[in-house]
Coordinates of C-alpha atoms and ligand atoms in Angstrom, one line a residue:
X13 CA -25.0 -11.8 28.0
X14 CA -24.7 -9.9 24.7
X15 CA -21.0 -10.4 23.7
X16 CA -18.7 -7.4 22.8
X17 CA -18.6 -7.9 18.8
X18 CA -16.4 -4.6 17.8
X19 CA -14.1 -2.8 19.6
X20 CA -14.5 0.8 19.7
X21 CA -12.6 3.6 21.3
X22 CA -13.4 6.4 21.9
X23 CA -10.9 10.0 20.3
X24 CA -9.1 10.6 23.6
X25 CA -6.1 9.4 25.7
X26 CA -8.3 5.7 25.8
X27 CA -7.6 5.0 22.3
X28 CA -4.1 4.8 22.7
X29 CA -4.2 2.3 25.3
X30 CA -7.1 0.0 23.5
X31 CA -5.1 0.9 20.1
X32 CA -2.6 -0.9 21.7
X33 CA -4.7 -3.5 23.1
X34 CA -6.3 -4.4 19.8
X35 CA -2.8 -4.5 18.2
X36 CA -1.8 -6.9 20.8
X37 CA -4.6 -9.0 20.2
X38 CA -6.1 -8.5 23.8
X39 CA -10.4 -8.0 23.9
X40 CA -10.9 -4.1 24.7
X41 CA -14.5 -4.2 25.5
X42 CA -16.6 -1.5 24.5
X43 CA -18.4 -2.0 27.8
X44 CA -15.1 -1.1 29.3
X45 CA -14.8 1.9 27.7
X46 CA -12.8 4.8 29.5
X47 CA -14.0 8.3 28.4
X48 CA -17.0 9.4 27.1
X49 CA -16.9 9.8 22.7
X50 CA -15.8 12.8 21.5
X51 CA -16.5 14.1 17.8
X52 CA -12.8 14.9 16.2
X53 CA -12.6 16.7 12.9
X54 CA -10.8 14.1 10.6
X55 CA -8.2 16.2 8.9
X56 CA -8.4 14.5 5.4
X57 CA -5.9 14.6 3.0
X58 CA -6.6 16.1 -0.7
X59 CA -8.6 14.1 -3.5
X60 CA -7.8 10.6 -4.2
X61 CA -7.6 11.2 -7.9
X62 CA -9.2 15.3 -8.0
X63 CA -8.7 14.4 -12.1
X64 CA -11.8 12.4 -12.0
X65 CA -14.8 14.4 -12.6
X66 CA -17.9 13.8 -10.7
X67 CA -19.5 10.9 -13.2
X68 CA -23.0 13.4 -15.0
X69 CA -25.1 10.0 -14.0
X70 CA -24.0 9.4 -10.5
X71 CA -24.7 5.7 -9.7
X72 CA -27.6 4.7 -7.8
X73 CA -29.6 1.6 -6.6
X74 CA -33.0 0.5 -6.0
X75 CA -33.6 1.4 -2.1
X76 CA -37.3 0.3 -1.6
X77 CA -36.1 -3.2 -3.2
X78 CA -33.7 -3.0 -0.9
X79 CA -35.5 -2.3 2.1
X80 CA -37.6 -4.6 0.8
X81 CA -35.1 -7.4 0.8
X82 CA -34.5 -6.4 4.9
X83 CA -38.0 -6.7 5.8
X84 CA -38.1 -10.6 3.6
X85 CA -34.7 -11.3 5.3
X86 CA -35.8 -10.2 8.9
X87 CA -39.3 -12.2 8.4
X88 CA -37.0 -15.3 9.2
X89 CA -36.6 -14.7 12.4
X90 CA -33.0 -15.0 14.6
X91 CA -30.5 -16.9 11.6
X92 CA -27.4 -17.3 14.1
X93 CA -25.5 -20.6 12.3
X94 CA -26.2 -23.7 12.6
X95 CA -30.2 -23.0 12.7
X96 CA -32.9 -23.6 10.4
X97 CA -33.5 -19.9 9.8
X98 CA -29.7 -19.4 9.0
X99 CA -30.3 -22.1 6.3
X100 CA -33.7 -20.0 5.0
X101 CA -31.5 -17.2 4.5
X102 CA -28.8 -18.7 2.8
X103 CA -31.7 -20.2 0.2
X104 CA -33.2 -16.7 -0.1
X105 CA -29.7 -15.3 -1.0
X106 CA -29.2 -18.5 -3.6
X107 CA -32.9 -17.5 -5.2
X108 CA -32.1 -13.8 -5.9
X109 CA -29.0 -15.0 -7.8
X110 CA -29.9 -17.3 -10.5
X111 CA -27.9 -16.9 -13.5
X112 CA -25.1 -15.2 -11.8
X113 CA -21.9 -17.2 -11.5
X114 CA -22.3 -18.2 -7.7
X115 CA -19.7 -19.9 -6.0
X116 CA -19.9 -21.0 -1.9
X117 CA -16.8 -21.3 0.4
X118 CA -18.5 -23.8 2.9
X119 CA -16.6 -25.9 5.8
X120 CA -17.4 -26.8 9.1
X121 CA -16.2 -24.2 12.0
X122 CA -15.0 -25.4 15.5
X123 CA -16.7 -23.1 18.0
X124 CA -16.6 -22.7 21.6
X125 CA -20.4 -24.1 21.5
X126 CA -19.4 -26.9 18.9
X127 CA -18.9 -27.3 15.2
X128 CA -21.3 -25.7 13.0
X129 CA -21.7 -25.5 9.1
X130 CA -20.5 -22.1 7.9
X131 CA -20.8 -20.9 4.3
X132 CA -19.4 -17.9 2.5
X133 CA -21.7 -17.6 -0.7
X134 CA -19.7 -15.5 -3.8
X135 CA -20.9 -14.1 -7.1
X136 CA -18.2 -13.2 -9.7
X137 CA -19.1 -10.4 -12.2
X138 CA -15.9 -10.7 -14.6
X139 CA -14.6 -7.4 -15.8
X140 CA -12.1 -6.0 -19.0
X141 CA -9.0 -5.3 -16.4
X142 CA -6.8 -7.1 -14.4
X143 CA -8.1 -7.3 -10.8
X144 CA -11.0 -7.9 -8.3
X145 CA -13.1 -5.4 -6.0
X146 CA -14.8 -7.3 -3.4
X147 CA -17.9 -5.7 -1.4
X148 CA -18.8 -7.9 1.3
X149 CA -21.2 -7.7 4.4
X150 CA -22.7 -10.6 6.6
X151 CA -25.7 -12.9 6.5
X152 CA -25.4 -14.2 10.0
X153 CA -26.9 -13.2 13.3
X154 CA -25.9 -12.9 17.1
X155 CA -25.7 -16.5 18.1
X156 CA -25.7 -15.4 21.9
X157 CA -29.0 -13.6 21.6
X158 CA -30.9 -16.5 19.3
X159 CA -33.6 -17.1 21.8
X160 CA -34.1 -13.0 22.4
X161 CA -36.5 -12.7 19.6
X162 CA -33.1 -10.7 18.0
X163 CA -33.9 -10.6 14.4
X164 CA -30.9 -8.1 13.2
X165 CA -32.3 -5.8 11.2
X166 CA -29.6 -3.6 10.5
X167 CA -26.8 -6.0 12.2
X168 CA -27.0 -8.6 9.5
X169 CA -30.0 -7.8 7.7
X170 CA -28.9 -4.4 6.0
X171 CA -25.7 -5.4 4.7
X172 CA -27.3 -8.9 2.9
X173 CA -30.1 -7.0 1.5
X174 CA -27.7 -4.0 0.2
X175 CA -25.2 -6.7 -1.6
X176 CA -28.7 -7.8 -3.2
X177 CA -29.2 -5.0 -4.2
X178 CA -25.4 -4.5 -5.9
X179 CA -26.2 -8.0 -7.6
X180 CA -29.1 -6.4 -9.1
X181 CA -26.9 -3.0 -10.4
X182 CA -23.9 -5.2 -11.7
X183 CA -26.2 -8.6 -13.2
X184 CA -25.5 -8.2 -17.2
X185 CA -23.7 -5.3 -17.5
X186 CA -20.5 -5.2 -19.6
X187 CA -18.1 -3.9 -16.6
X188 CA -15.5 -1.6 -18.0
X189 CA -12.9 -2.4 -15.3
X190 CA -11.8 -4.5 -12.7
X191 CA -14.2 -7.6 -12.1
X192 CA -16.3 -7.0 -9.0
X193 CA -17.2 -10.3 -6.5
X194 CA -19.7 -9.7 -4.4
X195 CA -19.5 -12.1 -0.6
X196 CA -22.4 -12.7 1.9
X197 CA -20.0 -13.5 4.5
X198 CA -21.0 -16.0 7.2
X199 CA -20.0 -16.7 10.5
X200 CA -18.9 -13.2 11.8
X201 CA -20.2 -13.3 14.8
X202 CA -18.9 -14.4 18.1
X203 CA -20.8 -18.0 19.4
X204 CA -19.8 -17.0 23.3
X205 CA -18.0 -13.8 23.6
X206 CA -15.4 -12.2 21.0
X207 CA -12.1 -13.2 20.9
X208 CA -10.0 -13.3 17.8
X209 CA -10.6 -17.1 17.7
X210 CA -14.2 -16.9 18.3
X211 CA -15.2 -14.1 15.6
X212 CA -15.0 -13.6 11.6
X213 CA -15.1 -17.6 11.1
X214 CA -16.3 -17.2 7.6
X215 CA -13.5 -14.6 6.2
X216 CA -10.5 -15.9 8.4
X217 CA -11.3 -19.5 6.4
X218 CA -11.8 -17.2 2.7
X219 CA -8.8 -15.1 3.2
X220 CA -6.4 -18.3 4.5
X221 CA -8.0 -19.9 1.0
X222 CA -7.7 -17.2 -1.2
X223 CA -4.2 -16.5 -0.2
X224 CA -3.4 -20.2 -1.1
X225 CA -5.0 -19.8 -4.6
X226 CA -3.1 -16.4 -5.3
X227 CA -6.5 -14.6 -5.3
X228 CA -5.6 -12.0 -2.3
X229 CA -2.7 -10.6 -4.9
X230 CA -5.7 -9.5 -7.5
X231 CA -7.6 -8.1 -4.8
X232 CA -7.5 -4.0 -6.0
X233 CA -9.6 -3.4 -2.6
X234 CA -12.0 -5.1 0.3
X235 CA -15.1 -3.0 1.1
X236 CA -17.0 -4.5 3.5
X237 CA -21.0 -3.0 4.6
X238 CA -21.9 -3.7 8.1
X239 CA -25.2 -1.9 9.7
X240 CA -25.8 0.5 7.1
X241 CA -29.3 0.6 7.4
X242 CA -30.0 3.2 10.5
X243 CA -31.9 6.1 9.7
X244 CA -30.0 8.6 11.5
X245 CA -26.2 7.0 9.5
X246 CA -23.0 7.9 10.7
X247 CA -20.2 5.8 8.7
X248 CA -17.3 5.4 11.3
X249 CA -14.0 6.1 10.1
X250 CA -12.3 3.0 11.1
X251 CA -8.6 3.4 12.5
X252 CA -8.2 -0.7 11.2
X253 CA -8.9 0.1 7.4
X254 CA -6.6 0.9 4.9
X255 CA -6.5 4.9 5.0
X256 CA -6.0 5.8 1.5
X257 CA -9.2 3.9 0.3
X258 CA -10.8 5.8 3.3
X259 CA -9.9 8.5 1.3
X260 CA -11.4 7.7 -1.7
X261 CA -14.4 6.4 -0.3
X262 CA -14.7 10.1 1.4
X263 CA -13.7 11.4 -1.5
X264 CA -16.5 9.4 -3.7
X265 CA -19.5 10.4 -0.8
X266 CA -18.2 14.0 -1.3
X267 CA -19.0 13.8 -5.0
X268 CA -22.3 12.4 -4.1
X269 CA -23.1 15.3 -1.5
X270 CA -23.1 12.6 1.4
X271 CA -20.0 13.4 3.1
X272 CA -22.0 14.5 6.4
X273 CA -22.9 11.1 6.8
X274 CA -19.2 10.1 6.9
X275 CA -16.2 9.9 9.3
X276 CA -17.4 12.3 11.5
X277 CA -15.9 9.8 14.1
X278 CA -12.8 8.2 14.6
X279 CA -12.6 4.4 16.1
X280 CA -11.1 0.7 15.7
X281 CA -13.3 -1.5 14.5
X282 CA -12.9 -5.4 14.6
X283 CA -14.9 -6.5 11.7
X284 CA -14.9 -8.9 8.9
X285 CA -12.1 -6.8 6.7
X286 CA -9.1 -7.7 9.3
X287 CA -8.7 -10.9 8.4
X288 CA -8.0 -9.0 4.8
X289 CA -6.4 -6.0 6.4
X290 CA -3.7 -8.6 8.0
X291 CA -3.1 -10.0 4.6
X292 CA -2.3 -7.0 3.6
X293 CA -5.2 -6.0 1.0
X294 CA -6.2 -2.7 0.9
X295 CA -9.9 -2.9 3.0
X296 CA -12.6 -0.8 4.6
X297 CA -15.2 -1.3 7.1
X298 CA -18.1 1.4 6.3
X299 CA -20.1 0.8 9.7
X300 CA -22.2 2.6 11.8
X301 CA -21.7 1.6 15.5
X302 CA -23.5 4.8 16.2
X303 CA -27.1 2.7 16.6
X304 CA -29.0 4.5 18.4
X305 CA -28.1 6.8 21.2
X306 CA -24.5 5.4 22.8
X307 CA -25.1 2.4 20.2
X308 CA -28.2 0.8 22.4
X309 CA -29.7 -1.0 19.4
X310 CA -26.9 -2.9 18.8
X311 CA -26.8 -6.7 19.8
X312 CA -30.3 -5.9 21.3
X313 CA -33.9 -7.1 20.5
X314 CA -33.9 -3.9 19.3
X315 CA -32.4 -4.0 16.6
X316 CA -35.6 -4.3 13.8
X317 CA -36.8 -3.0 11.2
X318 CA -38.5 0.3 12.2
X319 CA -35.1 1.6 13.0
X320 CA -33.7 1.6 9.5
X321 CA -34.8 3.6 6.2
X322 CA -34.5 2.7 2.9
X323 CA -32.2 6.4 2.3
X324 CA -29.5 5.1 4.0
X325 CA -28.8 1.8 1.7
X326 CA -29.1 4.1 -0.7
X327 CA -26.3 6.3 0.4
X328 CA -24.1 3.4 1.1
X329 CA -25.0 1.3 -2.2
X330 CA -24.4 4.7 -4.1
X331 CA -20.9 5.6 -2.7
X332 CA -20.0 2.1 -2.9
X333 CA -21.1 2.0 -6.6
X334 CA -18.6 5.8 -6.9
X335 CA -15.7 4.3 -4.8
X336 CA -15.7 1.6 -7.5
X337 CA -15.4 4.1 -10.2
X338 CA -13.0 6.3 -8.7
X339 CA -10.7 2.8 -8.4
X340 CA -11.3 2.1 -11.9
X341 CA -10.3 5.9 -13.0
X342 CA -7.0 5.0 -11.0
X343 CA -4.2 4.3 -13.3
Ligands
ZN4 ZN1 -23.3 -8.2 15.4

């Protein structure tokens, strides 16, 4: 049975009640969904910071490394935790950052289907101001579906490859701002079916650490990349995330000319920035739980390669890249 990962609601009377659900910490599945999704025009408010002109080089990255990264990371097979695949993936990530300042956040997770090794893996890019921006996004894959042939290519795969990518932009560069940590987050997915204690092991145990060591107060904001690879992207705007760095993230695709691909949709979206969000850092899912039509791709054999284009990293990794100047512009 393919677990329900995310809750999503739909932009009628439904959301109120699974609004109030989720708040309440009750599983709203998205199978049980109660109207059919309805496109809402998000009424935003004005420019974050309209003082900040569009930057005359507007970041980029490298997409076709960065597809290329999906296909080596998909070529693994299934890497739910605990397997020999998961371990593959976490030595692929380890290769493509030598001579960064790497840092794991590893213990042992109790799971409804026993104890398994999980393993947050951080690189720290120090910067010339006070504070930390952290852009994070999962390695691992649907335990549930390991025997499926599930590979998730955009559910897992996109979001490792696009922090690669990021690595790549930020590596030896003098950074003129806040210092940026970049997490391959392990562990988000449910082992047996999504509850609040059997989900997000891997940033529940970073946030509960980093709130110890007095990190989460430096934290300037949490962005966190989850299935940004489909070809046909729709960014959600997520009714969990902190709405003014919604704002500026809309505000930075805008200045790009990618604002079509975002927020066309309101939902609530359980994801690997709550743990964050309940801390009380400002955080942001961009996902697209918009996978194919009514979301079919998602937790599905499905979910490969052929699906996903090398544009859509690029869109993400490039508003990502803005979002990050528009908070450094901020005063
Ligand atoms: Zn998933």
């Amino acid at each position: 049975m393919i677990s329900a990962r995310r809750e999503w609601i739909p932009a009628s009377a439904g959301m109120i009640l699974c609004s109030v659900l989720i708040l309440a910490s009750l599983a709203c599945s998205r199978e049980n969904k109660a109207a059919p999704e309805t496109q809402s025009t998000v009424v935003l408010p004005a420019s974050y910071d309209s003082s900040v002109n569009p930057d005359p080089n507007p970041p980029s990255i490298n997409a076709d490394r960065a597809m290329q990264y999906v296909k080596e990371i998909v070529a693994f097979g299934p890497r739910p935790v605990g397997s020999e695949n998961h371990k593959k993936a976490e030595d692929y990530i380890y290769a493509h950052l030598k001579g960064d300042r790497v840092e794991d956040d590893a213990f042992i997770a109790d799971t409804p289907e026993g104890k398994f090794p999980v393993r947050n893996i951080i690189t720290k890019y120090p910067g010339t101001r006070d504070g930390i921006i952290v852009i994070a996004g999962h390695y691992d894959t649907n335990y549930p579906l390991r025997n499926t042939g599930y590979v998730g290519a955009n559910d897992g795969g996109s979001s490792s490859a696009l922090l690669l990518e990021l690595a790549n932009q930020l590596r030896g560069k003098k950074l003129d701002g806040y210092s940026v940590w970049l997490v391959w987050t392990d562990g988000e997915e449910a082992v047996k079916q999504w509850t609040a204690i059997d989900s997000l092991y891997g940033t529940r145990h970073l946030a509960d650490k980093w709130q110890k060591d007095g990190t989460l107060t430096k934290i300037k904001a949490f962005i966190l990349e989850d299935m940004i690879g489909d070809a046909d992207l729709n960014i959600e705007r997520d009714l969990n995330s902190t709405p003014t760095l919604e704002t500026m993230i809309y505000d930075a695709a805008t200045r790009l000319g990618y604002q079509s691909h975002f927020f066309a949709r309101e939902i609530g979206v359980e994801d690997d920035h709550l743990p964050f969000v309940q801390k009380g850092v400002p955080s942001a899912d961009l996902v697209d739980l918009d996978y194919g039509y009514d979301n079919v791709f998602h937790h599905t054999p499905q979910d490969t390669i052929d699906k996903l284009s090398p544009k859509s990293l690029q869109i993400v990794g490039s508003v990502t890249l803005e979002t990050m100047r528009l908070l450094n512009a901020k005063k």
